[in-house]
């Protein structure tokens, strides 16, 4: 097997399949010597939850650029359970990070080490979540079990993180990493505003309140603050609440917008900065949920999307709009989750007027309201009303089937929408779309489903075309989560339907 794209998730599946403990280490570049004969698999991609390696996604074409110098290897933890400790500190929640493997304690190098890795260590040891890292606890002795680890922050154990590649290997203990887990949890507040949802951002760390430097601050950072405080997502960045005093605890924050607390975001070390209190950042959060409505449809569950902000209704620009954004709107309105959306300049429900409040809206699909999704600053857009987006929240869930083949895992792709079965046009159809279909139906991934059948390989359909211009990433759970043209809108003849 080729080591291209191989990481800890794949190693974990191998160890589970063999009945061994989960793998604490993977080895690339033929660490156990090159094999011979065929290189059967490459580009294996597992979620880590599979029971066998064959359940993982993989390149089935047999075309690859690997030779046996890239054969992958795995060490499964068969020599007793792994253990973790912090050594050299004043208590069990601070010190040099050490791992016990095969009965021997060893250290961890600092390649890739960041706050996410420190957080995993502290959580695993039952200490408060840490955002401090240090190498001031002295060099360890013996093995360096990991030269470095790349963590997402969600791992339950440090050895579940992805280990470094061999090219970064550390040969001495001078780079042994250490961690300080905070003795008491951090707190957050806004100071100097007219209510609890606006003011200068202040963080309590090690029992002392301090401010946050505005370097690199953006709306994603502000959204995390507002959500953490139980306020609605941030309206604007504000620096009009005056400078604070004392410590400046955080700087260079880089939030994704999905974090549950501000200190989960990437940032510089606590208290280390080149700022002054003239750069203290402030935030104004919304005081109440923004209303949303659908206008111009036959009922309250379909129409042009409009949001009420600062007492005024406005529209939403359709750029980057997709099924996830539509589903948030429908759920917020108490309608069924939508798989219909419109972002064409034809504006199916007509152009709105007045403000275009939101643009470049990007949702995960789990948000309680549209205002919680990432988006450009309210009212700042480069759209016009020909791009106003609309949504239809469907009355019943869609269904998928393959029709006309020898079994339920082959045939012409058909989708049931609003109670009516229809075909899928082959415009833009490729392997990624085919893999979504096969996975959704519980079939094995296809190697042929990407092929277009202009002559309708499984027979021409007499049905409507439900979907056209389907564009998938390959990661979608269902076909209609892929980008596609408006339901039922197709400019092709039915004979162009794909298998």
XYZ file of C-alpha atoms in Angstrom:
499
model
C 0.000 0.000 0.000
C 1.202 3.475 -0.903
C 1.592 6.013 1.923
C 0.069 8.875 -0.094
C -2.583 10.577 2.096
C -2.055 7.936 4.809
C -2.520 9.194 8.368
C -3.598 8.102 11.843
C -7.196 7.392 10.802
C -6.109 4.741 8.318
C -3.646 3.254 10.832
C -6.427 3.051 13.429
C -8.642 1.060 11.052
C -5.810 -1.393 10.282
C -5.200 -2.020 13.985
C -8.910 -2.412 14.711
C -9.343 -4.865 11.829
C -6.452 -6.970 13.154
C -7.825 -6.957 16.713
C -4.913 -4.891 18.012
C -5.067 -1.747 20.088
C -5.431 1.508 18.213
C -2.218 2.610 16.580
C -0.021 5.179 18.331
C 2.262 5.472 15.341
C 2.415 5.149 11.615
C 5.509 4.784 9.490
C 5.961 6.012 5.941
C 8.644 5.731 3.284
C 9.119 1.973 3.756
C 10.150 2.187 7.417
C 9.784 -1.601 7.673
C 11.471 -2.186 4.361
C 10.033 -2.112 0.857
C 7.632 -4.801 -0.287
C 7.569 -6.487 -3.666
C 5.045 -7.182 -6.366
C 1.916 -5.079 -6.830
C 1.168 -1.821 -5.046
C -2.529 -2.529 -4.691
C -3.861 0.534 -2.916
C -3.128 4.257 -2.879
C -4.930 7.399 -1.713
C -6.753 5.481 1.024
C -8.993 7.841 2.990
C -10.727 6.604 6.160
C -12.893 8.390 8.695
C -11.350 6.232 11.441
C -14.684 4.574 12.306
C -14.515 1.788 9.708
C -14.100 -1.824 10.810
C -12.078 -2.886 7.778
C -9.754 -1.071 5.402
C -11.943 -2.059 2.453
C -14.704 0.207 3.799
C -12.497 3.287 3.349
C -12.484 5.424 0.236
C -9.603 4.598 -2.054
C -8.292 4.919 -5.574
C -9.727 1.961 -7.459
C -8.187 2.723 -10.830
C -4.819 1.023 -10.150
C -3.148 4.111 -11.593
C -0.709 5.715 -9.138
C 2.754 7.198 -8.941
C 3.988 5.051 -6.054
C 6.766 2.521 -5.866
C 7.848 0.335 -2.960
C 9.930 3.110 -1.403
C 6.565 4.577 -0.338
C 5.152 1.415 1.261
C 3.296 2.296 4.437
C 3.695 0.576 7.801
C 1.891 0.649 11.140
C 2.750 -0.092 14.760
C -0.310 -1.119 16.792
C -0.001 -0.722 20.541
C 0.376 -4.325 21.578
C 2.774 -3.782 24.473
C 0.254 -2.683 27.064
C -1.849 0.459 27.327
C -0.331 3.842 26.606
C -0.060 6.335 29.451
C 0.375 10.092 29.619
C 1.894 12.369 32.249
C 3.353 15.838 32.757
C 6.778 15.736 34.413
C 8.933 18.401 36.068
C 6.173 20.836 37.029
C 4.878 21.951 40.417
C 1.727 19.827 40.066
C 0.316 17.067 37.880
C -1.290 19.606 35.519
C 1.920 21.208 34.299
C 5.216 19.890 33.030
C 7.033 18.161 30.214
C 4.747 15.958 28.103
C 5.702 12.288 28.419
C 4.116 9.150 26.970
C 4.598 5.581 28.195
C 4.822 3.123 25.309
C 5.951 -0.516 25.508
C 6.563 0.082 29.218
C 9.027 2.932 28.638
C 8.465 6.646 29.241
C 9.483 8.999 26.448
C 8.934 12.581 25.342
C 7.206 14.499 22.545
C 8.959 16.945 20.212
C 7.591 20.370 19.365
C 7.060 20.002 15.587
C 3.471 21.078 14.769
C 2.741 21.518 18.495
C 0.019 24.099 19.154
C -2.869 24.966 21.437
C -5.022 22.145 20.097
C -2.428 19.567 21.122
C -2.081 21.176 24.560
C -5.860 21.098 24.934
C -5.926 17.347 24.229
C -3.247 16.721 26.873
C -5.021 18.720 29.564
C -8.423 17.212 28.843
C -7.002 13.684 28.829
C -5.384 14.268 32.238
C -8.574 15.720 33.715
C -7.061 19.191 34.043
C -8.651 22.396 32.831
C -8.267 23.031 29.121
C -4.931 24.646 28.377
C -3.808 27.186 25.876
C -0.277 27.523 27.214
C 2.659 25.577 25.919
C 6.186 25.721 27.237
C 9.577 24.084 26.851
C 10.812 25.349 30.205
C 10.490 22.087 32.114
C 13.868 20.790 31.008
C 14.905 18.115 28.571
C 13.724 14.598 29.154
C 15.721 11.411 28.752
C 15.277 8.237 26.794
C 13.023 7.817 23.800
C 11.414 10.625 21.848
C 8.224 8.786 21.004
C 6.810 11.500 18.757
C 8.833 14.176 16.982
C 5.601 16.104 16.611
C 1.833 15.714 16.578
C -0.906 17.463 14.628
C -4.141 17.524 16.629
C -7.605 18.774 15.739
C -8.347 19.399 19.415
C -11.195 16.869 19.482
C -9.101 13.760 20.124
C -9.751 11.815 23.318
C -6.070 10.865 23.676
C -2.826 12.461 22.523
C -1.808 9.418 20.473
C -4.977 9.765 18.408
C -3.412 12.870 16.840
C -1.579 12.605 13.525
C 2.172 12.031 14.037
C 4.902 13.877 12.161
C 6.477 12.702 8.935
C 9.984 11.225 9.089
C 11.568 14.249 7.439
C 10.930 16.239 10.622
C 12.439 13.692 12.999
C 14.085 15.119 16.130
C 17.207 13.384 17.371
C 17.689 14.967 20.819
C 15.575 16.147 23.753
C 16.223 19.878 23.437
C 12.829 20.344 21.762
C 10.780 18.352 24.294
C 7.439 20.090 24.629
C 5.770 21.086 27.881
C 2.284 22.213 28.853
C 0.718 24.305 31.589
C -2.934 23.453 32.157
C -4.749 26.441 33.643
C -5.533 25.995 37.328
C -8.960 27.617 36.977
C -11.203 28.095 33.961
C -11.034 31.279 31.931
C -13.937 33.726 31.879
C -15.123 36.251 29.315
C -16.983 39.558 29.595
C -17.743 42.765 27.705
C -17.013 45.980 29.622
C -18.040 49.596 29.060
C -21.181 49.082 26.968
C -24.827 49.770 27.719
C -25.628 46.073 28.236
C -23.974 42.673 28.667
C -23.795 42.151 24.904
C -21.559 45.066 23.975
C -18.279 46.451 25.240
C -14.539 45.968 25.428
C -13.566 42.287 25.282
C -11.926 41.113 28.509
C -10.705 37.666 29.525
C -9.999 36.350 33.024
C -6.899 34.161 33.037
C -5.190 32.808 36.143
C -7.570 34.852 38.232
C -6.753 38.202 36.585
C -8.838 40.156 34.087
C -7.117 41.478 30.968
C -7.921 42.751 27.490
C -7.604 41.414 23.942
C -5.470 43.069 21.271
C -7.237 43.854 18.017
C -4.432 42.586 15.746
C -5.946 40.235 13.128
C -9.413 40.627 14.690
C -12.372 40.008 12.366
C -16.073 39.126 12.415
C -15.368 35.438 13.041
C -13.594 36.285 16.299
C -16.449 38.607 17.259
C -19.029 35.910 16.473
C -17.306 33.506 18.894
C -17.384 36.129 21.658
C -21.072 36.862 21.148
C -22.087 33.216 20.992
C -20.027 32.339 24.086
C -21.791 35.078 26.057
C -25.229 33.908 24.965
C -25.701 36.935 22.741
C -26.528 36.744 19.065
C -23.798 36.882 16.467
C -21.715 39.970 16.123
C -22.816 43.014 14.192
C -19.581 44.933 14.019
C -16.090 45.210 15.363
C -15.862 48.225 17.670
C -12.914 49.949 19.336
C -14.944 52.761 20.889
C -15.205 51.398 24.410
C -11.893 52.846 25.584
C -8.633 51.193 26.514
C -8.497 48.836 29.440
C -5.772 48.454 32.049
C -3.540 45.715 33.361
C -2.731 42.648 31.304
C -3.290 42.270 27.582
C -3.893 38.551 27.640
C -4.554 37.624 24.018
C -3.406 38.777 20.592
C -3.375 37.529 16.995
C -6.600 35.588 17.389
C -7.562 33.458 14.396
C -11.000 31.942 14.890
C -12.885 29.852 12.370
C -16.150 31.104 13.845
C -17.190 27.644 15.047
C -15.370 27.627 18.405
C -17.414 27.510 21.611
C -15.009 29.774 23.513
C -12.574 32.495 22.495
C -9.524 30.684 23.856
C -10.202 27.689 21.630
C -9.165 29.882 18.696
C -5.553 29.989 17.568
C -3.710 32.833 19.296
C -0.344 33.931 20.584
C 0.862 32.792 23.991
C -1.056 34.225 26.923
C 0.340 37.644 27.858
C 2.869 37.714 25.000
C 2.165 40.586 22.582
C 3.406 43.815 21.017
C 0.193 45.766 21.637
C -0.926 48.624 23.847
C -4.325 49.360 25.355
C -5.128 51.685 22.483
C -5.584 48.487 20.464
C -8.011 46.821 22.877
C -10.838 45.320 20.865
C -14.537 45.735 21.514
C -17.670 44.080 20.167
C -21.331 44.907 19.725
C -23.523 41.802 19.635
C -27.101 41.706 18.451
C -29.598 42.085 21.250
C -32.194 39.828 19.653
C -32.466 37.258 16.909
C -32.880 38.702 13.459
C -36.235 37.771 11.924
C -36.385 35.892 8.643
C -39.261 35.467 6.201
C -39.988 34.129 2.722
C -41.803 36.498 0.350
C -43.500 35.975 -3.013
C -44.307 32.261 -2.747
C -47.590 30.385 -2.446
C -47.153 29.908 1.305
C -44.935 30.950 4.212
C -42.488 28.134 3.483
C -41.392 29.308 0.049
C -40.281 32.611 -1.389
C -37.531 35.184 -1.566
C -35.385 35.174 1.578
C -35.613 38.383 3.592
C -34.095 39.230 6.975
C -35.038 41.980 9.391
C -32.078 43.885 10.749
C -32.136 47.072 12.802
C -35.895 47.181 12.237
C -35.667 47.087 8.424
C -36.365 44.191 6.077
C -33.813 43.410 3.366
C -32.816 40.623 1.005
C -29.956 38.110 0.837
C -27.481 37.848 -2.033
C -27.372 34.395 -3.603
C -23.616 34.176 -4.096
C -22.221 31.000 -2.476
C -25.758 30.044 -1.394
C -26.445 26.318 -1.229
C -28.501 23.572 0.391
C -26.980 24.060 3.855
C -27.983 27.724 3.925
C -31.467 26.865 2.663
C -31.891 24.186 5.342
C -31.061 26.701 8.093
C -33.736 29.097 6.803
C -36.368 26.353 6.624
C -35.573 25.029 10.080
C -35.620 28.549 11.540
C -39.115 29.062 10.081
C -40.382 25.710 11.338
C -40.748 24.383 7.792
C -39.356 21.098 6.524
C -35.674 21.112 5.680
C -35.201 22.441 2.182
C -33.336 20.996 -0.705
C -34.486 23.722 -3.048
C -32.735 27.012 -3.453
C -32.320 29.650 -6.088
C -29.380 31.911 -6.658
C -29.791 32.711 -10.324
C -30.197 36.198 -11.705
C -33.648 35.180 -12.902
C -34.852 35.594 -9.278
C -37.648 33.021 -9.341
C -39.658 34.854 -6.683
C -38.947 38.304 -8.049
C -36.404 40.928 -7.086
C -36.698 42.605 -3.728
C -36.127 46.245 -2.919
C -34.291 48.284 -0.331
C -31.353 46.865 1.606
C -29.414 43.766 0.664
C -28.477 42.831 4.208
C -26.440 39.648 3.786
C -23.979 38.308 1.222
C -21.480 35.449 1.025
C -23.490 33.513 3.596
C -21.795 30.259 4.562
C -23.516 27.843 6.953
C -22.548 24.450 8.319
C -26.232 23.498 8.280
C -26.454 23.168 12.076
C -27.024 26.838 12.958
C -30.259 27.761 14.783
C -30.753 30.839 12.604
C -29.337 32.389 9.446
C -27.702 35.195 11.430
C -25.425 32.633 13.103
C -23.866 31.638 9.789
C -20.645 33.249 8.605
C -21.291 36.186 6.310
C -19.988 39.556 5.235
C -20.653 42.567 7.440
C -24.353 43.479 7.492
C -25.256 45.760 4.593
C -21.825 45.549 2.954
C -22.236 43.821 -0.407
C -21.480 44.051 -4.102
C -24.704 42.419 -5.261
C -27.864 43.840 -6.774
C -31.447 42.635 -6.452
C -31.181 40.434 -9.541
C -29.202 38.085 -7.262
C -31.744 37.923 -4.420
C -31.937 34.322 -3.232
C -35.108 32.314 -2.742
C -35.977 29.058 -1.018
C -38.671 26.418 -1.238
C -38.947 24.290 1.892
C -40.138 20.931 0.627
C -43.189 19.232 2.062
C -41.738 15.705 2.051
C -38.234 14.257 1.918
C -36.607 13.329 -1.355
C -35.810 9.723 -2.299
C -33.175 8.191 -4.563
C -33.102 5.020 -6.652
C -31.300 3.362 -9.552
C -33.736 2.162 -12.202
C -33.357 -0.213 -15.137
C -30.286 -2.148 -14.011
C -29.847 -5.792 -13.000
C -29.890 -4.933 -9.296
C -30.585 -2.039 -6.939
C -26.968 -0.844 -7.187
C -26.953 -0.077 -10.890
C -29.216 1.779 -13.228
C -30.469 5.159 -14.279
C -30.313 7.696 -11.437
C -33.781 8.889 -10.427
C -34.864 11.224 -7.647
C -38.305 11.520 -6.073
C -39.144 15.150 -5.443
C -42.520 16.428 -4.254
C -43.871 12.918 -4.709
C -42.795 12.597 -8.364
C -39.900 10.516 -9.695
C -37.595 12.211 -12.184
C -34.285 11.598 -13.921
C -30.935 13.367 -13.488
C -29.259 15.169 -16.380
C -25.631 14.249 -17.028
C -24.335 17.824 -17.327
C -21.333 18.128 -14.941
C -21.781 14.484 -13.843
C -18.568 12.824 -12.707
C -17.053 10.279 -10.331
C -17.699 12.435 -7.276
C -21.421 12.614 -7.984
C -21.549 8.871 -8.691
C -19.792 8.088 -5.404
C -22.393 10.142 -3.499
C -25.195 8.143 -5.140
C -23.580 4.782 -4.354
C -22.798 5.712 -0.768
C -26.305 7.073 -0.191
C -27.806 3.797 -1.442
C -25.443 1.685 0.675
C -23.665 0.277 -2.376
C -19.919 0.104 -2.926
C -18.327 3.118 -4.558
C -18.473 2.956 -8.327
C -15.653 3.105 -10.821
C -18.003 3.480 -13.750
C -20.705 5.801 -12.490
C -18.883 8.855 -13.731
C -19.255 7.809 -17.359
C -21.870 9.731 -19.306
C -24.375 7.748 -21.348
C -25.582 9.998 -24.134
C -27.600 7.118 -25.518
C -29.117 6.470 -22.085
C -27.270 3.240 -21.281
C -30.008 2.073 -18.901
C -32.777 3.253 -21.176
C -34.279 6.656 -21.812
C -36.607 7.969 -19.165
C -40.071 9.213 -19.953
C -40.063 11.108 -16.691
C -39.272 14.714 -15.947
C -35.714 15.797 -15.275
C -35.584 16.454 -11.525
C -31.967 17.572 -11.286
C -29.418 19.006 -13.677
C -25.917 20.476 -13.494
C -25.185 18.491 -10.347
C -21.788 19.376 -8.900
C -20.600 17.352 -5.903
C -17.487 17.478 -3.751
C -17.871 13.747 -3.076
C -18.347 14.288 0.661
C -22.112 14.894 0.605
C -24.410 12.493 2.442
C -27.181 12.732 -0.158
C -27.219 13.737 -3.814
C -29.345 16.840 -3.313
C -26.798 18.314 -0.933
C -24.608 18.827 -3.996
C -24.813 22.091 -5.864
C -27.377 21.856 -8.631
C -29.678 23.889 -10.794
C -33.176 24.707 -9.582
C -35.346 21.602 -9.124
C -37.088 20.709 -12.380
C -35.262 23.379 -14.394
C -33.364 21.737 -17.264
C -32.534 22.900 -20.764
C -31.780 19.448 -22.199
C -33.714 16.562 -23.700
C -34.405 13.521 -21.567
C -32.162 11.356 -23.810
C -29.154 13.035 -22.182
C -29.958 11.468 -18.842
C -27.031 9.713 -17.158
C -26.993 6.236 -15.753
